[in-house]
Amino acid sequence: MADVRLEIGGHDYHISCRDGDESNLIALGAQVNERVQRAKSVVRNATVAEQLVMAAILLADELQENRSGGAAPDMLAPELAEVVAARMEVLADKLENLARHA
């Protein structure tokens, strides 16, 4: 296993991956960091968790657009949006805990 250091939103994260997957993980981390920076520029005093949630939503929106072959719907169904937001919060909390203990 390889260990890769990713800087996302000004925080370092050490992520393990299979040997040979390092460059792909670094590229993915750069994409996430780009979305976090975009989120920070929109909401300047967002917490790290909120920045990560916004970045994840931006990435999910891009993925949905690519899968549908066109523009994504303007709004998610409210129920789905609530579920996505709740899961993103849990993931963001886990990432913050990892960052604190790294």
CSV table of N, CA and C in Angstrom, one decimal:
chain,number,residue,atom,x,y,z
A,1,MET,N,0.8,-1.2,0.0
A,1,MET,CA,0.0,0.0,0.0
A,1,MET,C,0.9,1.2,0.0
A,2,ALA,N,0.4,2.2,-0.8
A,2,ALA,CA,1.1,3.5,-0.8
A,2,ALA,C,0.4,4.5,0.0
A,3,ASP,N,1.1,5.5,0.5
A,3,ASP,CA,0.5,6.6,1.3
A,3,ASP,C,0.7,7.9,0.5
A,4,VAL,N,-0.4,8.6,0.3
A,4,VAL,CA,-0.4,9.8,-0.5
A,4,VAL,C,-0.9,11.0,0.4
A,5,ARG,N,-0.1,12.1,0.3
A,5,ARG,CA,-0.6,13.3,1.0
A,5,ARG,C,-1.3,14.2,0.0
A,6,LEU,N,-2.5,14.5,0.4
A,6,LEU,CA,-3.4,15.4,-0.4
A,6,LEU,C,-3.6,16.7,0.4
A,7,GLU,N,-3.5,17.8,-0.3
A,7,GLU,CA,-3.8,19.1,0.4
A,7,GLU,C,-5.2,19.5,-0.2
A,8,ILE,N,-6.2,19.6,0.6
A,8,ILE,CA,-7.5,19.9,0.2
A,8,ILE,C,-8.0,21.0,1.1
A,9,GLY,N,-8.3,22.2,0.5
A,9,GLY,CA,-8.8,23.3,1.3
A,9,GLY,C,-7.8,23.8,2.4
A,10,GLY,N,-6.6,23.6,2.1
A,10,GLY,CA,-5.5,24.1,3.1
A,10,GLY,C,-5.2,23.1,4.2
A,11,HIS,N,-5.8,21.9,4.1
A,11,HIS,CA,-5.6,20.9,5.1
A,11,HIS,C,-4.9,19.7,4.5
A,12,ASP,N,-4.0,19.0,5.2
A,12,ASP,CA,-3.3,17.8,4.6
A,12,ASP,C,-4.1,16.6,5.1
A,13,TYR,N,-4.3,15.7,4.1
A,13,TYR,CA,-4.9,14.4,4.3
A,13,TYR,C,-4.0,13.3,3.8
A,14,HIS,N,-3.7,12.3,4.6
A,14,HIS,CA,-2.9,11.2,4.2
A,14,HIS,C,-3.8,10.0,3.9
A,15,ILE,N,-3.8,9.6,2.7
A,15,ILE,CA,-4.7,8.6,2.2
A,15,ILE,C,-3.9,7.4,1.7
A,16,SER,N,-4.3,6.2,2.0
A,16,SER,CA,-3.7,5.0,1.5
A,16,SER,C,-4.3,4.6,0.2
A,17,CYS,N,-3.5,4.0,-0.7
A,17,CYS,CA,-4.1,3.5,-1.9
A,17,CYS,C,-3.2,2.3,-2.4
A,18,ARG,N,-3.6,1.6,-3.4
A,18,ARG,CA,-2.8,0.5,-3.9
A,18,ARG,C,-1.6,1.1,-4.6
A,19,ASP,N,-0.5,0.4,-4.6
A,19,ASP,CA,0.7,0.8,-5.3
A,19,ASP,C,0.3,0.9,-6.8
A,20,GLY,N,0.8,2.0,-7.3
A,20,GLY,CA,0.5,2.3,-8.7
A,20,GLY,C,-0.7,3.3,-8.9
A,21,ASP,N,-1.5,3.4,-7.9
A,21,ASP,CA,-2.7,4.3,-8.0
A,21,ASP,C,-2.4,5.7,-7.5
A,22,GLU,N,-1.1,6.0,-7.1
A,22,GLU,CA,-0.8,7.3,-6.5
A,22,GLU,C,-1.2,8.5,-7.4
A,23,SER,N,-0.8,8.4,-8.7
A,23,SER,CA,-1.0,9.6,-9.5
A,23,SER,C,-2.5,9.8,-9.8
A,24,ASN,N,-3.2,8.8,-9.9
A,24,ASN,CA,-4.7,8.9,-10.0
A,24,ASN,C,-5.3,9.6,-8.8
A,25,LEU,N,-4.9,9.1,-7.6
A,25,LEU,CA,-5.4,9.7,-6.4
A,25,LEU,C,-5.0,11.1,-6.2
A,26,ILE,N,-3.8,11.5,-6.6
A,26,ILE,CA,-3.4,12.9,-6.6
A,26,ILE,C,-4.2,13.7,-7.5
A,27,ALA,N,-4.5,13.2,-8.7
A,27,ALA,CA,-5.3,14.0,-9.7
A,27,ALA,C,-6.8,14.2,-9.1
A,28,LEU,N,-7.3,13.1,-8.5
A,28,LEU,CA,-8.6,13.2,-7.9
A,28,LEU,C,-8.7,14.2,-6.8
A,29,GLY,N,-7.6,14.2,-6.0
A,29,GLY,CA,-7.5,15.1,-4.9
A,29,GLY,C,-7.4,16.5,-5.4
A,30,ALA,N,-6.7,16.8,-6.5
A,30,ALA,CA,-6.6,18.1,-7.1
A,30,ALA,C,-8.0,18.6,-7.5
A,31,GLN,N,-8.8,17.7,-8.1
A,31,GLN,CA,-10.2,18.0,-8.5
A,31,GLN,C,-11.0,18.4,-7.3
A,32,VAL,N,-10.9,17.7,-6.2
A,32,VAL,CA,-11.7,18.0,-5.0
A,32,VAL,C,-11.2,19.3,-4.5
A,33,ASN,N,-9.9,19.5,-4.4
A,33,ASN,CA,-9.4,20.8,-3.9
A,33,ASN,C,-9.9,22.0,-4.7
A,34,GLU,N,-9.9,21.8,-6.1
A,34,GLU,CA,-10.4,22.9,-6.9
A,34,GLU,C,-11.9,23.2,-6.6
A,35,ARG,N,-12.7,22.2,-6.3
A,35,ARG,CA,-14.1,22.5,-6.0
A,35,ARG,C,-14.2,23.1,-4.6
A,36,VAL,N,-13.3,22.7,-3.6
A,36,VAL,CA,-13.3,23.3,-2.3
A,36,VAL,C,-12.9,24.8,-2.4
A,37,GLN,N,-11.9,25.1,-3.3
A,37,GLN,CA,-11.5,26.5,-3.4
A,37,GLN,C,-12.7,27.3,-4.0
A,38,ARG,N,-13.4,26.7,-5.0
A,38,ARG,CA,-14.6,27.4,-5.6
A,38,ARG,C,-15.6,27.6,-4.5
A,39,ALA,N,-15.9,26.6,-3.6
A,39,ALA,CA,-16.9,26.8,-2.6
A,39,ALA,C,-16.4,27.9,-1.6
A,40,LYS,N,-15.1,27.9,-1.3
A,40,LYS,CA,-14.6,28.9,-0.3
A,40,LYS,C,-14.8,30.3,-0.9
A,41,SER,N,-14.7,30.5,-2.2
A,41,SER,CA,-14.8,31.8,-2.8
A,41,SER,C,-16.3,32.3,-2.8
A,42,VAL,N,-17.2,31.4,-2.7
A,42,VAL,CA,-18.6,31.7,-2.7
A,42,VAL,C,-19.1,32.0,-1.3
A,43,VAL,N,-18.7,31.1,-0.4
A,43,VAL,CA,-19.1,31.3,1.0
A,43,VAL,C,-17.8,31.4,1.9
A,44,ARG,N,-17.4,32.6,2.1
A,44,ARG,CA,-16.1,32.8,2.7
A,44,ARG,C,-15.9,32.2,4.1
A,45,ASN,N,-16.9,32.3,4.9
A,45,ASN,CA,-16.8,31.8,6.3
A,45,ASN,C,-17.4,30.5,6.6
A,46,ALA,N,-17.4,29.6,5.5
A,46,ALA,CA,-18.0,28.3,5.7
A,46,ALA,C,-16.9,27.4,6.5
A,47,THR,N,-17.4,26.5,7.3
A,47,THR,CA,-16.6,25.6,8.0
A,47,THR,C,-15.9,24.6,7.0
A,48,VAL,N,-14.9,23.9,7.4
A,48,VAL,CA,-14.3,22.9,6.5
A,48,VAL,C,-15.3,21.9,6.1
A,49,ALA,N,-16.2,21.4,7.0
A,49,ALA,CA,-17.2,20.4,6.7
A,49,ALA,C,-18.1,21.0,5.6
A,50,GLU,N,-18.5,22.2,5.8
A,50,GLU,CA,-19.4,22.9,4.8
A,50,GLU,C,-18.8,23.0,3.4
A,51,GLN,N,-17.5,23.3,3.4
A,51,GLN,CA,-16.7,23.4,2.2
A,51,GLN,C,-16.6,22.1,1.5
A,52,LEU,N,-16.4,21.0,2.2
A,52,LEU,CA,-16.3,19.7,1.7
A,52,LEU,C,-17.7,19.2,1.1
A,53,VAL,N,-18.7,19.6,1.9
A,53,VAL,CA,-20.1,19.2,1.4
A,53,VAL,C,-20.4,19.9,0.1
A,54,MET,N,-20.1,21.2,0.0
A,54,MET,CA,-20.3,22.0,-1.2
A,54,MET,C,-19.5,21.4,-2.4
A,55,ALA,N,-18.2,21.1,-2.1
A,55,ALA,CA,-17.4,20.5,-3.1
A,55,ALA,C,-18.0,19.2,-3.6
A,56,ALA,N,-18.4,18.4,-2.7
A,56,ALA,CA,-19.0,17.1,-3.1
A,56,ALA,C,-20.3,17.3,-3.9
A,57,ILE,N,-21.1,18.3,-3.6
A,57,ILE,CA,-22.3,18.6,-4.4
A,57,ILE,C,-21.9,19.0,-5.7
A,58,LEU,N,-20.9,19.9,-5.9
A,58,LEU,CA,-20.4,20.3,-7.2
A,58,LEU,C,-20.0,19.2,-8.0
A,59,LEU,N,-19.2,18.2,-7.4
A,59,LEU,CA,-18.8,17.1,-8.2
A,59,LEU,C,-19.9,16.2,-8.5
A,60,ALA,N,-20.9,16.0,-7.6
A,60,ALA,CA,-22.0,15.2,-7.9
A,60,ALA,C,-22.9,15.8,-9.1
A,61,ASP,N,-23.0,17.1,-9.1
A,61,ASP,CA,-23.7,17.8,-10.1
A,61,ASP,C,-23.0,17.5,-11.5
A,62,GLU,N,-21.7,17.7,-11.5
A,62,GLU,CA,-21.0,17.4,-12.7
A,62,GLU,C,-21.1,16.0,-13.2
A,63,LEU,N,-21.1,15.0,-12.3
A,63,LEU,CA,-21.2,13.6,-12.6
A,63,LEU,C,-22.6,13.4,-13.2
A,64,GLN,N,-23.6,13.9,-12.5
A,64,GLN,CA,-25.0,13.7,-13.0
A,64,GLN,C,-25.1,14.3,-14.4
A,65,GLU,N,-24.5,15.5,-14.7
A,65,GLU,CA,-24.6,16.1,-16.0
A,65,GLU,C,-23.9,15.3,-17.0
A,66,ASN,N,-22.8,14.7,-16.7
A,66,ASN,CA,-22.1,13.8,-17.6
A,66,ASN,C,-22.8,12.6,-17.9
A,67,ARG,N,-23.4,12.0,-16.9
A,67,ARG,CA,-24.2,10.8,-17.1
A,67,ARG,C,-25.4,11.0,-17.9
A,68,SER,N,-26.1,12.1,-17.8
A,68,SER,CA,-27.3,12.4,-18.5
A,68,SER,C,-27.0,12.9,-19.9
A,69,GLY,N,-25.8,13.2,-20.2
A,69,GLY,CA,-25.4,13.7,-21.5
A,69,GLY,C,-25.8,15.2,-21.8
A,70,GLY,N,-26.2,15.9,-20.8
A,70,GLY,CA,-26.6,17.2,-21.0
A,70,GLY,C,-26.7,17.9,-19.6
A,71,ALA,N,-27.4,19.0,-19.6
A,71,ALA,CA,-27.5,19.8,-18.4
A,71,ALA,C,-28.2,19.1,-17.3
A,72,ALA,N,-27.7,19.2,-16.1
A,72,ALA,CA,-28.4,18.6,-14.9
A,72,ALA,C,-29.6,19.4,-14.6
A,73,PRO,N,-30.6,18.8,-14.0
A,73,PRO,CA,-31.7,19.5,-13.5
A,73,PRO,C,-31.3,20.6,-12.6
A,74,ASP,N,-32.0,21.7,-12.6
A,74,ASP,CA,-31.7,22.9,-11.7
A,74,ASP,C,-31.7,22.5,-10.2
A,75,MET,N,-32.7,21.7,-9.8
A,75,MET,CA,-32.8,21.3,-8.4
A,75,MET,C,-33.0,19.8,-8.3
A,76,LEU,N,-32.5,19.3,-7.2
A,76,LEU,CA,-32.7,17.9,-6.9
A,76,LEU,C,-34.1,17.9,-6.2
A,77,ALA,N,-34.7,16.7,-6.2
A,77,ALA,CA,-35.9,16.5,-5.5
A,77,ALA,C,-35.6,16.8,-4.0
A,78,PRO,N,-36.5,17.6,-3.3
A,78,PRO,CA,-36.2,17.9,-1.9
A,78,PRO,C,-35.8,16.8,-1.0
A,79,GLU,N,-36.5,15.6,-1.2
A,79,GLU,CA,-36.2,14.5,-0.3
A,79,GLU,C,-34.8,14.0,-0.6
A,80,LEU,N,-34.4,13.9,-1.9
A,80,LEU,CA,-33.1,13.4,-2.2
A,80,LEU,C,-32.1,14.4,-1.7
A,81,ALA,N,-32.3,15.7,-1.9
A,81,ALA,CA,-31.4,16.7,-1.4
A,81,ALA,C,-31.1,16.5,0.1
A,82,GLU,N,-32.1,16.3,0.8
A,82,GLU,CA,-32.0,16.1,2.3
A,82,GLU,C,-31.1,14.9,2.6
A,83,VAL,N,-31.4,13.8,1.9
A,83,VAL,CA,-30.6,12.6,2.1
A,83,VAL,C,-29.1,12.8,1.8
A,84,VAL,N,-28.9,13.4,0.6
A,84,VAL,CA,-27.5,13.7,0.2
A,84,VAL,C,-26.8,14.6,1.2
A,85,ALA,N,-27.5,15.7,1.6
A,85,ALA,CA,-26.9,16.6,2.5
A,85,ALA,C,-26.5,15.9,3.8
A,86,ALA,N,-27.4,15.0,4.3
A,86,ALA,CA,-27.1,14.3,5.6
A,86,ALA,C,-25.9,13.4,5.4
A,87,ARG,N,-25.9,12.7,4.3
A,87,ARG,CA,-24.7,11.8,4.1
A,87,ARG,C,-23.4,12.6,3.9
A,88,MET,N,-23.5,13.7,3.3
A,88,MET,CA,-22.3,14.5,3.1
A,88,MET,C,-21.8,15.1,4.4
A,89,GLU,N,-22.7,15.4,5.3
A,89,GLU,CA,-22.3,15.9,6.6
A,89,GLU,C,-21.5,14.8,7.4
A,90,VAL,N,-22.0,13.6,7.3
A,90,VAL,CA,-21.4,12.5,8.0
A,90,VAL,C,-20.0,12.3,7.4
A,91,LEU,N,-19.9,12.3,6.1
A,91,LEU,CA,-18.6,12.2,5.4
A,91,LEU,C,-17.6,13.3,5.8
A,92,ALA,N,-18.1,14.5,5.8
A,92,ALA,CA,-17.3,15.7,6.1
A,92,ALA,C,-16.8,15.6,7.6
A,93,ASP,N,-17.7,15.2,8.5
A,93,ASP,CA,-17.3,15.0,9.9
A,93,ASP,C,-16.1,14.0,10.0
A,94,LYS,N,-16.3,12.9,9.2
A,94,LYS,CA,-15.2,11.9,9.3
A,94,LYS,C,-13.9,12.4,8.7
A,95,LEU,N,-14.0,13.2,7.6
A,95,LEU,CA,-12.8,13.8,7.1
A,95,LEU,C,-12.1,14.8,8.1
A,96,GLU,N,-13.0,15.6,8.7
A,96,GLU,CA,-12.4,16.5,9.7
A,96,GLU,C,-11.7,15.8,10.9
A,97,ASN,N,-12.3,14.7,11.3
A,97,ASN,CA,-11.7,13.9,12.4
A,97,ASN,C,-10.4,13.3,11.9
A,98,LEU,N,-10.4,12.8,10.7
A,98,LEU,CA,-9.1,12.3,10.1
A,98,LEU,C,-8.0,13.4,10.1
A,99,ALA,N,-8.4,14.6,9.7
A,99,ALA,CA,-7.5,15.7,9.6
A,99,ALA,C,-6.9,16.1,11.0
A,100,ARG,N,-7.8,16.0,12.0
A,100,ARG,CA,-7.3,16.4,13.3
A,100,ARG,C,-6.4,15.4,13.9
A,101,HIS,N,-6.5,14.1,13.5
A,101,HIS,CA,-5.7,13.1,14.0
A,101,HIS,C,-4.5,12.7,13.1
A,102,ALA,N,-4.3,13.4,12.0
A,102,ALA,CA,-3.2,13.1,11.1
A,102,ALA,C,-1.9,13.7,11.6
